[in-house]
Tab-separated table of C-alpha atoms and ligand atoms in Angstrom:
chain	number	residue	atom	x	y	z
A	236	MET	CA	-32.930	-9.883	1.360
A	237	PRO	CA	-29.879	-10.030	-0.881
A	238	THR	CA	-30.590	-9.646	-4.592
A	239	LYS	CA	-29.071	-11.756	-7.312
A	240	LEU	CA	-28.112	-9.732	-10.388
A	241	ALA	CA	-26.587	-10.811	-13.700
A	242	ILE	CA	-23.911	-8.150	-14.030
A	243	THR	CA	-20.279	-7.626	-14.975
A	244	GLY	CA	-17.513	-7.509	-12.410
A	245	ALA	CA	-17.180	-3.785	-13.060
A	246	ALA	CA	-20.872	-3.280	-12.243
A	247	ALA	CA	-20.511	-5.452	-9.152
A	248	VAL	CA	-17.656	-3.274	-7.889
A	249	ALA	CA	-19.614	-0.105	-8.725
A	250	HIS	CA	-22.569	-1.484	-6.704
A	251	ALA	CA	-20.273	-2.110	-3.736
A	252	MET	CA	-19.035	1.475	-4.056
A	253	ARG	CA	-22.624	2.730	-4.246
A	254	GLN	CA	-23.486	0.894	-1.050
A	255	ILE	CA	-20.333	2.096	0.725
A	256	ASN	CA	-21.338	5.601	-0.423
A	257	PRO	CA	-17.899	7.224	-0.163
A	258	ASP	CA	-17.687	10.974	0.365
A	259	VAL	CA	-15.334	11.473	-2.561
A	260	VAL	CA	-14.387	9.514	-5.673
A	261	ALA	CA	-11.754	10.997	-7.970
A	262	ALA	CA	-10.973	8.833	-10.950
A	263	TYR	CA	-9.889	8.720	-14.538
A	264	PRO	CA	-11.277	6.121	-16.922
A	265	ILE	CA	-8.747	3.625	-18.275
A	266	THR	CA	-9.381	0.357	-20.061
A	267	PRO	CA	-10.443	-2.084	-18.663
A	268	GLN	CA	-11.397	-0.165	-15.518
A	269	THR	CA	-13.555	2.378	-17.418
A	270	PRO	CA	-16.939	0.734	-16.750
A	271	ILE	CA	-16.411	0.944	-12.971
A	272	VAL	CA	-16.057	4.717	-13.193
A	273	GLU	CA	-18.910	4.935	-15.720
A	274	TYR	CA	-21.346	2.921	-13.622
A	275	PHE	CA	-20.374	4.880	-10.551
A	276	ALA	CA	-20.720	8.236	-12.338
A	277	GLN	CA	-24.245	7.124	-13.275
A	278	PHE	CA	-25.034	6.439	-9.601
A	279	VAL	CA	-23.764	9.925	-8.768
A	280	ALA	CA	-25.817	11.486	-11.579
A	281	ASP	CA	-28.920	9.596	-10.431
A	282	GLY	CA	-28.479	10.778	-6.866
A	283	ALA	CA	-28.093	7.190	-5.628
A	284	VAL	CA	-25.032	8.267	-3.594
A	285	ASP	CA	-23.930	11.447	-1.799
A	286	THR	CA	-20.466	11.178	-3.313
A	287	VAL	CA	-18.607	14.149	-4.704
A	288	MET	CA	-17.251	12.829	-8.005
A	289	VAL	CA	-14.094	14.493	-9.248
A	290	PRO	CA	-13.322	13.736	-12.898
A	291	VAL	CA	-9.623	14.427	-13.335
A	292	GLU	CA	-7.310	14.764	-16.332
A	293	SER	CA	-4.955	11.914	-15.415
A	294	GLU	CA	-4.366	9.191	-12.867
A	295	HIS	CA	-1.572	11.176	-11.248
A	296	SER	CA	-4.203	13.800	-10.492
A	297	ALA	CA	-6.732	11.155	-9.442
A	298	MET	CA	-4.395	9.742	-6.794
A	299	SER	CA	-3.336	13.247	-5.741
A	300	ALA	CA	-6.969	14.278	-5.369
A	301	VAL	CA	-7.877	11.224	-3.309
A	302	VAL	CA	-4.867	11.767	-1.054
A	303	GLY	CA	-6.030	15.349	-0.463
A	304	SER	CA	-9.586	14.261	0.117
A	305	ALA	CA	-8.684	11.410	2.476
A	306	ALA	CA	-6.321	13.694	4.406
A	307	ALA	CA	-9.173	16.155	4.761
A	308	GLY	CA	-11.088	13.340	6.434
A	309	ALA	CA	-13.409	12.117	3.689
A	310	ARG	CA	-14.039	8.433	2.966
A	311	THR	CA	-12.399	8.240	-0.422
A	312	MET	CA	-12.167	5.799	-3.309
A	313	THR	CA	-10.778	5.599	-6.815
A	314	ALA	CA	-10.139	2.840	-9.341
A	315	THR	CA	-7.556	2.220	-12.020
A	316	ALA	CA	-5.642	-0.274	-14.150
A	317	ALA	CA	-2.131	-0.919	-15.454
A	318	ASN	CA	-0.637	2.225	-16.990
A	319	GLY	CA	-3.042	4.368	-14.998
A	320	LEU	CA	-1.669	2.789	-11.847
A	321	ALA	CA	1.836	3.362	-13.178
A	322	LEU	CA	1.031	7.039	-13.658
A	323	MET	CA	-0.274	7.160	-10.070
A	324	PHE	CA	2.805	5.385	-8.786
A	325	GLU	CA	4.505	8.299	-7.036
A	326	ILE	CA	1.377	9.157	-5.062
A	327	VAL	CA	0.476	5.500	-4.454
A	328	TYR	CA	3.455	5.305	-2.091
A	329	ILE	CA	2.551	8.626	-0.493
A	330	ALA	CA	-1.041	7.507	0.169
A	331	ALA	CA	0.297	4.514	2.100
A	332	SER	CA	2.903	6.522	3.993
A	333	MET	CA	0.271	9.093	4.935
A	334	ARG	CA	-1.789	6.185	6.305
A	335	LEU	CA	-4.899	7.162	4.352
A	336	PRO	CA	-7.396	4.284	4.096
A	337	ILE	CA	-8.228	4.832	0.428
A	338	VAL	CA	-9.893	1.886	-1.302
A	339	MET	CA	-8.971	1.274	-4.932
A	340	PRO	CA	-10.202	-1.520	-7.196
A	341	ILE	CA	-7.515	-2.398	-9.769
A	342	VAL	CA	-8.707	-4.056	-12.949
A	343	ASN	CA	-5.523	-5.957	-13.660
A	344	ARG	CA	-4.015	-5.338	-17.063
A	345	ALA	CA	-0.648	-5.744	-18.723
A	346	LEU	CA	1.797	-2.927	-18.157
A	347	SER	CA	2.859	-2.222	-21.719
A	348	GLY	CA	4.816	-2.343	-23.913
A	349	PRO	CA	4.366	-3.344	-26.565
A	350	ILE	CA	0.887	-1.918	-26.246
A	351	ASN	CA	-1.585	-4.287	-24.629
A	352	ILE	CA	-4.862	-3.601	-22.875
A	353	HIS	CA	-5.626	-7.142	-21.691
A	354	GLY	CA	-5.351	-8.837	-18.365
A	355	ASP	CA	-2.293	-9.853	-16.457
A	356	HIS	CA	-0.826	-9.115	-13.058
A	357	SER	CA	2.162	-6.966	-13.944
A	358	ASP	CA	0.365	-3.877	-12.599
A	359	ALA	CA	-0.443	-5.406	-9.201
A	360	TYR	CA	3.072	-6.791	-8.825
A	361	ALA	CA	4.604	-3.437	-9.801
A	362	VAL	CA	3.162	-1.843	-6.663
A	363	ARG	CA	3.581	-4.814	-4.335
A	364	ASP	CA	6.013	-2.902	-2.126
A	365	ALA	CA	4.049	0.361	-2.039
A	366	GLY	CA	2.548	-0.422	1.364
A	367	TRP	CA	-1.038	-1.088	0.294
A	368	ILE	CA	-3.166	-4.033	1.374
A	369	GLN	CA	-3.667	-6.166	-1.744
A	370	LEU	CA	-6.644	-8.483	-2.054
A	371	PHE	CA	-7.296	-10.656	-5.105
A	372	ALA	CA	-10.706	-11.651	-6.461
A	373	GLU	CA	-11.365	-14.678	-8.642
A	374	ASN	CA	-14.714	-13.499	-9.971
A	375	SER	CA	-17.308	-10.713	-9.814
A	376	GLN	CA	-18.797	-11.916	-6.544
A	377	GLU	CA	-15.423	-11.859	-4.848
A	378	ALA	CA	-14.616	-8.443	-6.326
A	379	TYR	CA	-17.879	-7.100	-4.857
A	380	ASP	CA	-17.271	-8.717	-1.476
A	381	MET	CA	-13.611	-7.688	-1.297
A	382	THR	CA	-14.431	-4.038	-2.005
A	383	ILE	CA	-16.669	-3.971	1.064
A	384	ILE	CA	-14.243	-5.989	3.191
A	385	ALA	CA	-11.318	-3.742	2.163
A	386	THR	CA	-13.160	-0.624	3.300
A	387	LYS	CA	-13.775	-2.043	6.749
A	388	LEU	CA	-10.213	-3.328	7.079
A	389	ALA	CA	-8.380	-0.257	5.762
A	390	GLU	CA	-10.190	2.082	8.138
A	391	ARG	CA	-9.481	0.160	11.342
A	392	GLU	CA	-7.522	2.392	13.681
A	393	GLU	CA	-4.646	-0.031	14.138
A	394	VAL	CA	-4.459	-0.614	10.360
A	395	LEU	CA	-5.026	2.754	8.616
A	396	THR	CA	-3.554	1.510	5.369
A	397	PRO	CA	-4.975	1.894	1.854
A	398	ALA	CA	-6.263	-1.200	0.072
A	399	MET	CA	-6.396	-2.445	-3.510
A	400	ILE	CA	-8.843	-5.041	-4.784
A	401	ASN	CA	-7.478	-6.843	-7.827
A	402	LEU	CA	-9.821	-8.297	-10.437
A	403	ASP	CA	-8.794	-9.577	-13.859
A	404	GLY	CA	-9.153	-7.217	-16.801
A	405	PHE	CA	-12.022	-8.109	-19.188
A	406	ILE	CA	-12.325	-11.652	-17.805
A	407	THR	CA	-13.855	-10.454	-14.535
A	408	SER	CA	-14.485	-6.774	-15.263
A	409	HIS	CA	-16.470	-7.315	-18.475
A	410	GLY	CA	-17.797	-10.870	-18.146
A	411	VAL	CA	-21.394	-11.150	-16.925
A	412	GLU	CA	-22.035	-13.431	-13.959
A	413	GLY	CA	-24.632	-13.932	-11.280
A	414	VAL	CA	-23.663	-11.716	-8.351
A	415	GLU	CA	-25.418	-11.586	-5.016
A	416	ILE	CA	-25.791	-7.996	-3.857
A	417	LEU	CA	-26.402	-7.461	-0.147
A	418	ASP	CA	-29.020	-5.066	1.159
A	419	ASP	CA	-27.854	-1.448	1.127
A	420	GLU	CA	-28.547	-1.230	4.849
A	421	ALA	CA	-26.438	-4.320	5.602
A	422	VAL	CA	-23.417	-2.871	3.817
A	423	LYS	CA	-23.931	0.529	5.410
A	424	ASN	CA	-23.964	-1.010	8.877
A	425	PHE	CA	-21.016	-3.250	8.096
A	426	VAL	CA	-18.679	-0.471	6.958
A	427	GLY	CA	-20.048	1.930	9.571
A	428	LEU	CA	-19.206	5.599	9.868
A	429	TRP	CA	-15.697	6.663	8.970
A	430	GLU	CA	-14.104	8.643	11.744
A	431	PRO	CA	-10.751	9.930	10.540
A	432	LYS	CA	-7.921	10.092	13.042
A	433	TYR	CA	-6.252	13.261	11.777
A	434	PRO	CA	-8.710	15.170	9.572
A	435	LEU	CA	-7.275	18.360	8.096
A	436	LEU	CA	-10.694	19.977	8.253
A	437	ASP	CA	-10.847	19.762	12.042
A	438	ILE	CA	-10.013	23.431	12.598
A	439	ASP	CA	-10.159	23.096	16.377
A	440	ASN	CA	-7.201	20.723	16.260
A	441	PRO	CA	-4.896	22.069	13.575
A	442	ILE	CA	-2.395	19.549	12.213
A	443	THR	CA	0.155	19.276	9.439
A	444	HIS	CA	0.063	16.377	6.969
A	445	GLY	CA	3.016	15.328	4.867
A	446	PRO	CA	5.893	17.202	6.511
A	447	LEU	CA	9.600	16.791	5.833
A	448	ASP	CA	10.799	13.628	7.583
A	449	LEU	CA	14.393	13.106	6.352
A	450	PHE	CA	16.684	10.851	8.382
A	451	ASP	CA	15.075	11.913	11.649
A	452	TYR	CA	11.898	9.815	11.663
A	453	TYR	CA	11.371	8.405	8.144
A	454	PHE	CA	12.708	5.024	9.259
A	455	GLU	CA	10.347	4.980	12.252
A	456	HIS	CA	7.357	5.923	10.100
A	457	HIS	CA	8.107	3.054	7.756
A	458	ARG	CA	8.369	0.748	10.748
A	459	GLN	CA	4.904	1.986	11.700
A	460	GLN	CA	3.637	1.118	8.209
A	461	GLN	CA	4.974	-2.375	8.710
A	462	GLU	CA	3.013	-2.505	11.964
A	463	GLY	CA	-0.132	-1.355	10.119
A	464	LEU	CA	0.197	-4.322	7.779
A	465	LYS	CA	0.966	-6.700	10.637
A	466	ASN	CA	-2.204	-5.442	12.288
A	467	ALA	CA	-4.102	-5.917	9.022
A	468	TYR	CA	-2.920	-9.521	9.064
A	469	LYS	CA	-4.270	-9.904	12.610
A	470	ALA	CA	-7.540	-8.126	11.830
A	471	LEU	CA	-8.369	-9.956	8.614
A	472	PRO	CA	-9.831	-13.134	10.166
A	473	GLU	CA	-12.098	-10.951	12.313
A	474	VAL	CA	-13.256	-8.828	9.376
A	475	PHE	CA	-13.811	-11.945	7.264
A	476	ALA	CA	-15.868	-13.503	10.072
A	477	GLU	CA	-17.987	-10.369	10.435
A	478	TYR	CA	-18.554	-10.323	6.695
A	479	GLU	CA	-19.564	-13.957	6.738
A	480	LYS	CA	-22.276	-13.044	9.244
A	481	ILE	CA	-23.950	-10.623	6.843
A	482	SER	CA	-23.262	-12.476	3.594
A	483	GLY	CA	-22.914	-16.177	4.375
A	484	ARG	CA	-19.733	-16.135	2.296
A	485	LYS	CA	-16.586	-17.378	3.973
A	486	TYR	CA	-13.250	-15.823	3.143
A	487	ASP	CA	-9.764	-16.489	4.449
A	488	PHE	CA	-6.161	-15.698	3.582
A	489	LEU	CA	-6.183	-18.647	1.215
A	490	ASP	CA	-8.886	-20.311	-0.806
A	491	LEU	CA	-8.062	-23.995	-0.327
A	492	TYR	CA	-9.644	-26.210	-2.950
A	493	ARG	CA	-9.599	-29.999	-2.442
A	494	MET	CA	-6.529	-29.581	-0.268
A	495	ASP	CA	-7.312	-32.028	2.547
A	496	ASP	CA	-5.241	-34.899	1.160
A	497	ALA	CA	-3.737	-33.161	-1.888
A	498	GLU	CA	-0.291	-34.273	-3.026
A	499	TYR	CA	0.092	-32.117	-6.133
A	500	VAL	CA	-0.797	-28.501	-5.517
A	501	MET	CA	-1.172	-25.553	-7.869
A	502	VAL	CA	-0.926	-21.994	-6.541
A	503	VAL	CA	-2.515	-19.293	-8.697
A	504	LEU	CA	-4.165	-15.889	-8.242
A	505	ASN	CA	-7.531	-14.655	-9.488
A	506	SER	CA	-9.634	-15.825	-12.424
A	507	ALA	CA	-7.304	-18.590	-13.647
A	508	ALA	CA	-8.110	-20.343	-10.359
A	509	SER	CA	-11.568	-21.143	-11.785
A	510	THR	CA	-9.935	-23.033	-14.657
A	511	ALA	CA	-7.474	-24.609	-12.234
A	512	LYS	CA	-10.330	-25.878	-10.029
A	513	TYR	CA	-11.855	-27.516	-13.105
A	514	VAL	CA	-8.507	-29.165	-13.887
A	515	VAL	CA	-8.146	-30.320	-10.261
A	516	ASP	CA	-11.581	-31.958	-10.539
A	517	GLU	CA	-10.534	-33.741	-13.759
A	518	LEU	CA	-7.381	-35.046	-12.090
A	519	ARG	CA	-9.299	-36.154	-9.004
A	520	GLU	CA	-11.623	-38.198	-11.253
A	521	LYS	CA	-8.521	-40.024	-12.465
A	522	GLY	CA	-7.541	-40.715	-8.867
A	523	ILE	CA	-4.749	-38.139	-8.749
A	524	LYS	CA	-4.673	-36.197	-5.517
A	525	ALA	CA	-4.570	-32.680	-6.940
A	526	GLY	CA	-5.410	-29.493	-5.057
A	527	LEU	CA	-5.384	-25.749	-5.432
A	528	VAL	CA	-4.306	-22.811	-3.271
A	529	LYS	CA	-5.584	-19.403	-4.336
A	530	PRO	CA	-4.401	-16.517	-2.147
A	531	TRP	CA	-7.200	-14.042	-1.491
A	532	VAL	CA	-4.743	-11.924	0.442
A	533	PHE	CA	-1.428	-11.086	-1.228
A	534	THR	CA	-0.328	-8.210	1.063
A	535	PRO	CA	0.049	-8.790	3.991
A	536	PHE	CA	1.493	-11.982	2.518
A	537	PRO	CA	0.107	-14.973	4.453
A	538	LYS	CA	3.422	-16.757	4.781
A	539	LYS	CA	2.431	-18.879	7.762
A	540	GLU	CA	-0.765	-20.071	6.085
A	541	ILE	CA	1.103	-20.847	2.854
A	542	LEU	CA	3.669	-22.860	4.793
A	543	SER	CA	1.067	-24.894	6.638
A	544	ALA	CA	-0.917	-25.470	3.426
A	545	LEU	CA	2.105	-26.677	1.449
A	546	ASP	CA	4.451	-28.335	3.952
A	547	GLY	CA	4.675	-32.068	3.298
A	548	ARG	CA	2.958	-32.074	-0.114
A	549	LYS	CA	4.667	-33.978	-2.921
A	550	ALA	CA	4.875	-31.074	-5.351
A	551	VAL	CA	3.848	-27.433	-5.654
A	552	VAL	CA	3.565	-25.565	-8.939
A	553	VAL	CA	3.219	-21.792	-8.793
A	554	LEU	CA	1.644	-19.878	-11.653
A	555	ASP	CA	2.446	-16.224	-12.248
A	556	ARG	CA	0.627	-13.986	-14.683
A	557	ALA	CA	3.629	-11.658	-14.989
A	558	MET	CA	7.381	-11.897	-15.115
A	559	SER	CA	9.982	-10.352	-12.930
A	560	PHE	CA	12.678	-9.855	-15.532
A	561	GLY	CA	16.004	-11.263	-14.490
A	562	LYS	CA	14.545	-12.693	-11.314
A	563	GLU	CA	12.098	-15.376	-10.256
A	564	ALA	CA	8.414	-14.667	-10.896
A	565	PRO	CA	6.901	-12.664	-8.008
A	566	LEU	CA	4.393	-15.108	-6.510
A	567	TYR	CA	6.788	-18.008	-7.058
A	568	SER	CA	9.623	-16.299	-5.203
A	569	LEU	CA	7.338	-15.558	-2.250
A	570	ILE	CA	6.028	-19.121	-2.104
A	571	LYS	CA	9.556	-20.473	-2.417
A	572	SER	CA	10.682	-18.267	0.452
A	573	ALA	CA	7.684	-19.329	2.573
A	574	LEU	CA	8.720	-22.949	2.020
A	575	TYR	CA	12.219	-22.338	3.378
A	576	GLU	CA	10.957	-23.357	6.793
A	577	ALA	CA	9.044	-26.414	5.597
A	578	LYS	CA	9.777	-29.625	7.467
A	579	GLU	CA	9.138	-31.736	4.392
A	580	LYS	CA	9.875	-29.545	1.390
A	581	PRO	CA	7.784	-30.329	-1.655
A	582	MET	CA	9.263	-30.253	-5.143
A	583	ILE	CA	8.519	-26.858	-6.642
A	584	GLY	CA	8.175	-25.381	-10.099
A	585	SER	CA	7.568	-21.945	-11.575
A	586	TYR	CA	5.208	-21.372	-14.497
A	587	VAL	CA	4.427	-18.081	-16.230
A	588	TYR	CA	1.122	-17.976	-18.106
A	589	GLY	CA	-1.457	-15.711	-19.688
A	590	LEU	CA	0.626	-12.580	-20.271
A	591	GLY	CA	-1.228	-9.743	-21.956
A	592	GLY	CA	-4.512	-11.639	-21.837
A	593	ARG	CA	-3.214	-14.849	-23.477
A	594	ASP	CA	-5.942	-17.489	-23.080
A	595	VAL	CA	-5.609	-19.965	-20.234
A	596	THR	CA	-7.079	-23.354	-21.135
A	597	PRO	CA	-7.598	-26.479	-19.022
A	598	SER	CA	-5.157	-28.467	-21.204
A	599	MET	CA	-2.533	-25.777	-20.518
A	600	LEU	CA	-3.042	-26.100	-16.763
A	601	HIS	CA	-2.666	-29.882	-16.965
A	602	ILE	CA	0.994	-29.444	-17.988
A	603	PRO	CA	2.393	-28.291	-14.607
A	604	PHE	CA	0.523	-31.121	-12.853
A	605	GLU	CA	1.848	-33.662	-15.392
A	606	GLU	CA	5.411	-32.430	-14.944
A	607	ALA	CA	4.980	-32.534	-11.166
A	608	ILE	CA	3.636	-36.110	-11.250
A	609	LYS	CA	6.509	-37.230	-13.487
A	610	GLY	CA	8.979	-35.638	-11.059
A	611	GLU	CA	10.253	-33.248	-13.725
A	612	LEU	CA	10.094	-30.013	-11.721
A	613	ASP	CA	13.192	-27.868	-11.460
A	614	PRO	CA	13.020	-25.129	-8.821
A	615	ASN	CA	15.378	-22.929	-10.832
A	616	ASP	CA	13.736	-23.283	-14.214
A	617	GLU	CA	11.025	-20.794	-15.192
A	618	ARG	CA	8.634	-22.465	-17.595
A	619	TYR	CA	5.996	-20.941	-19.861
A	620	LEU	CA	2.446	-22.046	-20.547
A	621	GLY	CA	1.007	-21.200	-23.959
A	622	LEU	CA	4.179	-19.509	-25.216
A	623	LYS	CA	4.956	-19.846	-28.954
A	624	GLU	CA	8.231	-21.669	-28.328
B	168	MET	CA	8.219	17.659	14.992
B	169	PRO	CA	8.895	17.262	18.700
B	170	LYS	CA	11.491	14.752	19.803
B	171	TYR	CA	10.483	11.083	19.961
B	172	ASP	CA	12.642	8.187	21.040
B	173	SER	CA	10.592	5.332	19.611
B	174	TRP	CA	8.459	4.630	16.569
B	175	LYS	CA	5.814	3.372	18.980
B	176	GLU	CA	5.068	6.759	20.488
B	177	MET	CA	5.183	9.145	17.535
B	178	PRO	CA	2.076	10.067	15.563
B	179	ILE	CA	1.667	7.985	12.400
B	180	ALA	CA	2.566	9.293	8.954
B	181	GLY	CA	4.646	12.187	10.273
B	182	VAL	CA	1.452	14.019	11.162
B	183	ILE	CA	2.305	17.058	13.253
B	184	ASP	CA	-0.534	17.148	15.736
B	185	LYS	CA	0.534	20.313	17.577
B	186	PRO	CA	1.098	23.656	15.869
B	187	ALA	CA	4.412	25.523	15.879
B	188	THR	CA	6.577	22.558	16.820
B	189	ALA	CA	9.309	23.701	14.414
B	190	ARG	CA	10.728	25.533	17.454
B	191	GLU	CA	11.447	22.136	18.956
B	192	TYR	CA	13.351	20.984	15.891
B	193	ASN	CA	17.071	21.036	16.537
B	194	THR	CA	18.862	22.082	13.350
B	195	GLY	CA	22.063	22.638	15.325
B	196	THR	CA	23.054	19.001	14.759
B	197	TRP	CA	23.853	19.884	11.136
B	198	ARG	CA	26.658	22.276	12.133
B	199	ILE	CA	30.293	21.557	11.301
B	200	MET	CA	31.523	25.158	11.826
B	201	ARG	CA	30.658	27.117	14.947
B	202	PRO	CA	30.396	30.922	14.991
B	203	ILE	CA	32.169	32.616	17.913
B	204	VAL	CA	31.678	36.313	18.529
B	205	ASN	CA	34.331	38.625	19.887
B	206	LYS	CA	32.173	40.929	21.990
B	207	ASP	CA	35.010	43.463	22.333
B	208	ALA	CA	34.956	44.029	18.574
B	209	CYS	CA	31.175	43.773	18.130
B	210	ILE	CA	29.401	47.094	17.534
B	211	ASN	CA	25.915	45.619	18.143
B	212	CYS	CA	24.683	46.598	14.686
B	213	MET	CA	22.542	43.414	14.476
B	214	GLN	CA	23.433	42.697	10.860
B	215	CYS	CA	24.119	39.097	11.861
B	216	TRP	CA	20.678	38.835	13.491
B	217	LEU	CA	19.085	40.227	10.348
B	218	TYR	CA	20.855	37.873	7.969
B	219	CYS	CA	20.856	34.641	9.972
B	220	PRO	CA	18.648	32.241	7.973
B	221	ASP	CA	17.444	30.629	11.176
B	222	MET	CA	16.701	32.072	14.609
B	223	ALA	CA	20.174	31.429	15.950
B	224	ILE	CA	21.374	34.906	16.879
B	225	GLU	CA	20.192	36.109	20.244
B	226	GLY	CA	19.735	39.785	20.750
B	227	LYS	CA	17.736	42.250	22.768
B	228	VAL	CA	16.674	45.864	22.840
B	229	LYS	CA	18.129	47.662	25.833
B	230	GLU	CA	16.359	50.260	27.949
B	231	ASP	CA	18.031	53.100	26.054
B	232	GLY	CA	16.486	51.717	22.854
B	233	LYS	CA	19.792	50.424	21.466
B	234	THR	CA	20.237	46.829	20.303
B	235	GLU	CA	22.611	44.342	21.773
B	236	MET	CA	23.919	41.154	20.230
B	237	ILE	CA	24.094	38.515	22.977
B	238	GLY	CA	25.339	35.361	21.299
B	239	PHE	CA	24.154	32.239	19.480
B	240	ASP	CA	21.496	29.646	20.085
B	241	TYR	CA	23.403	26.542	19.077
B	242	ASN	CA	20.207	24.510	18.985
B	243	TYR	CA	19.391	26.266	15.726
B	244	CYS	CA	22.726	27.492	14.352
B	245	LYS	CA	23.534	25.385	11.258
B	246	GLY	CA	27.015	26.851	10.949
B	247	CYS	CA	26.380	28.423	7.559
B	248	GLY	CA	28.754	31.307	8.202
B	249	THR	CA	26.430	34.002	6.891
B	250	CYS	CA	26.716	36.005	10.105
B	251	ALA	CA	30.512	35.986	9.891
B	252	LYS	CA	30.382	37.155	6.284
B	253	VAL	CA	27.976	40.046	6.900
B	254	CYS	CA	29.551	41.341	10.100
B	255	PRO	CA	30.983	44.783	9.162
B	256	VAL	CA	33.762	44.559	11.780
B	257	ASN	CA	34.676	40.879	11.390
B	258	ALA	CA	33.675	40.190	14.969
B	259	ILE	CA	32.532	36.643	14.225
B	260	GLU	CA	34.946	33.804	13.603
B	261	MET	CA	33.905	30.384	12.293
B	262	LYS	CA	35.675	27.573	14.092
B	263	PRO	CA	35.520	23.840	13.296
B	264	GLU	CA	33.190	21.907	15.592
B	265	THR	CA	35.986	19.404	16.179
B	266	GLU	CA	37.700	22.031	18.343
B	267	PHE	CA	34.832	21.768	20.796
B	268	LEU	CA	34.785	17.980	21.007
B	269	LYS	CA	35.927	16.679	24.317
C	38	SF4	S1	26.371	30.467	11.293
C	38	SF4	FE1	24.492	30.761	10.068
C	38	SF4	S2	22.922	29.780	11.311
C	38	SF4	FE2	24.647	30.084	12.680
C	38	SF4	S3	24.251	32.038	13.619
C	38	SF4	FE3	25.539	32.481	11.850
C	38	SF4	S4	24.094	32.946	10.225
C	38	SF4	FE4	22.904	31.967	11.864
C	39	SF4	S1	27.087	41.789	12.693
C	39	SF4	FE1	29.007	41.781	13.839
C	39	SF4	S2	29.046	43.721	14.810
C	39	SF4	FE2	27.005	43.517	14.134
C	39	SF4	S3	25.965	42.624	15.911
C	39	SF4	FE3	26.618	40.930	14.686
C	39	SF4	S4	28.601	40.340	15.549
C	39	SF4	FE4	28.136	42.405	16.303
């Protein structure tokens, strides 16, 4: 029987990690990810897991250690946030290119400066091309579920790609919510035994990891990475369906909220979607056909699903919790490109909100809808919600 | 790594799944100068064999125990010119690869 606990998102993720029982976790505490590592260290100290915990002196070492451990053949996890992820950056790419199915919760936080420890998505966007699967979680329940789902997906033979689970700093990581925790046995059976394809510790079949590739095969290996992500895209519906069987919770590429007949659609990632759903409900009460699209899967980007969800709508407003300086905001530019093939292109607008943990209120989220309804959207104008103008 | 013609058939991530495959790696494609030995001048001292940074000089030990320089393995010779420099009798000449293009 699943148990309902009132816990933070960080604790929920740590519980998922406990149930996955990885062989190795190497991590460094960084705000607002720290409680994940703390809760997990407690599980290790209590003997609740068999994990070898490696406390390291920096995130660069954490990612290096998990790459070594995963290459050796161990099921391996770590967790980080913002500047910690930035410090890992070099090895983040290497983990993906070495096709090591490491699972890493990211507690999204602003990439300084000026110094800021609060939530936004600049860290997740900064590594969007690193070759990792990127899942986004609106709340603690989703963060728990996605951690388990990511493990199963990353380790599939045709995928073999590391995965990040993004949850919003403080909002999700530190806020207490009711979270349904599955039975340990159910999670254990779901993720199954990890059988590495090329374990370094298999001394009967000696191999070399991480050789020089140069212009000979580097291109081909990157093409293979692309295939890994294409396969992840194909495998996701299957993994989601299997997870639904043990949890009763249904996931998909996109969380579609009141989208059946929606004319005015907001697209937003993670926790702000909860506020957006509330705003959609308010608009619906006034007879306005509002709807929401919240991508659960960001990489592999579900372009086809986005297109079919948005083609023919009156207007689409895309909210980004980070900027791409000198260019269009990251999610917006992807949505805009997905809509290139739309038969009936909706009006579109780009809104940046909530940087560095700036509060996101319902009245703020009414603005893009109002501008959409009035026909005031400009596809080339980046607008700001809650900015001191 | 052994030779592969398609990304579909090579092991992922550049993993080398067989030991000692460096022998199959052709470094000769890097060469722009080709060493040519004049066997009439060569005194079979094997200095070139000793100094070659790769395994591109072929030699053998004869029945009388003396060494003999045979020639070059152009699969490995990078054309660095070290052998020509160290040869005490200037028996090796470096010629541009373009001379050998047909
Ligand atoms: S040119 Fe360089 S690589 Fe080629 S045989 Fe001489 S020393 Fe060896
Ligand atoms: S160094 Fe010169 S003389 Fe000596 S073996 Fe080589 S080519 Fe012959």
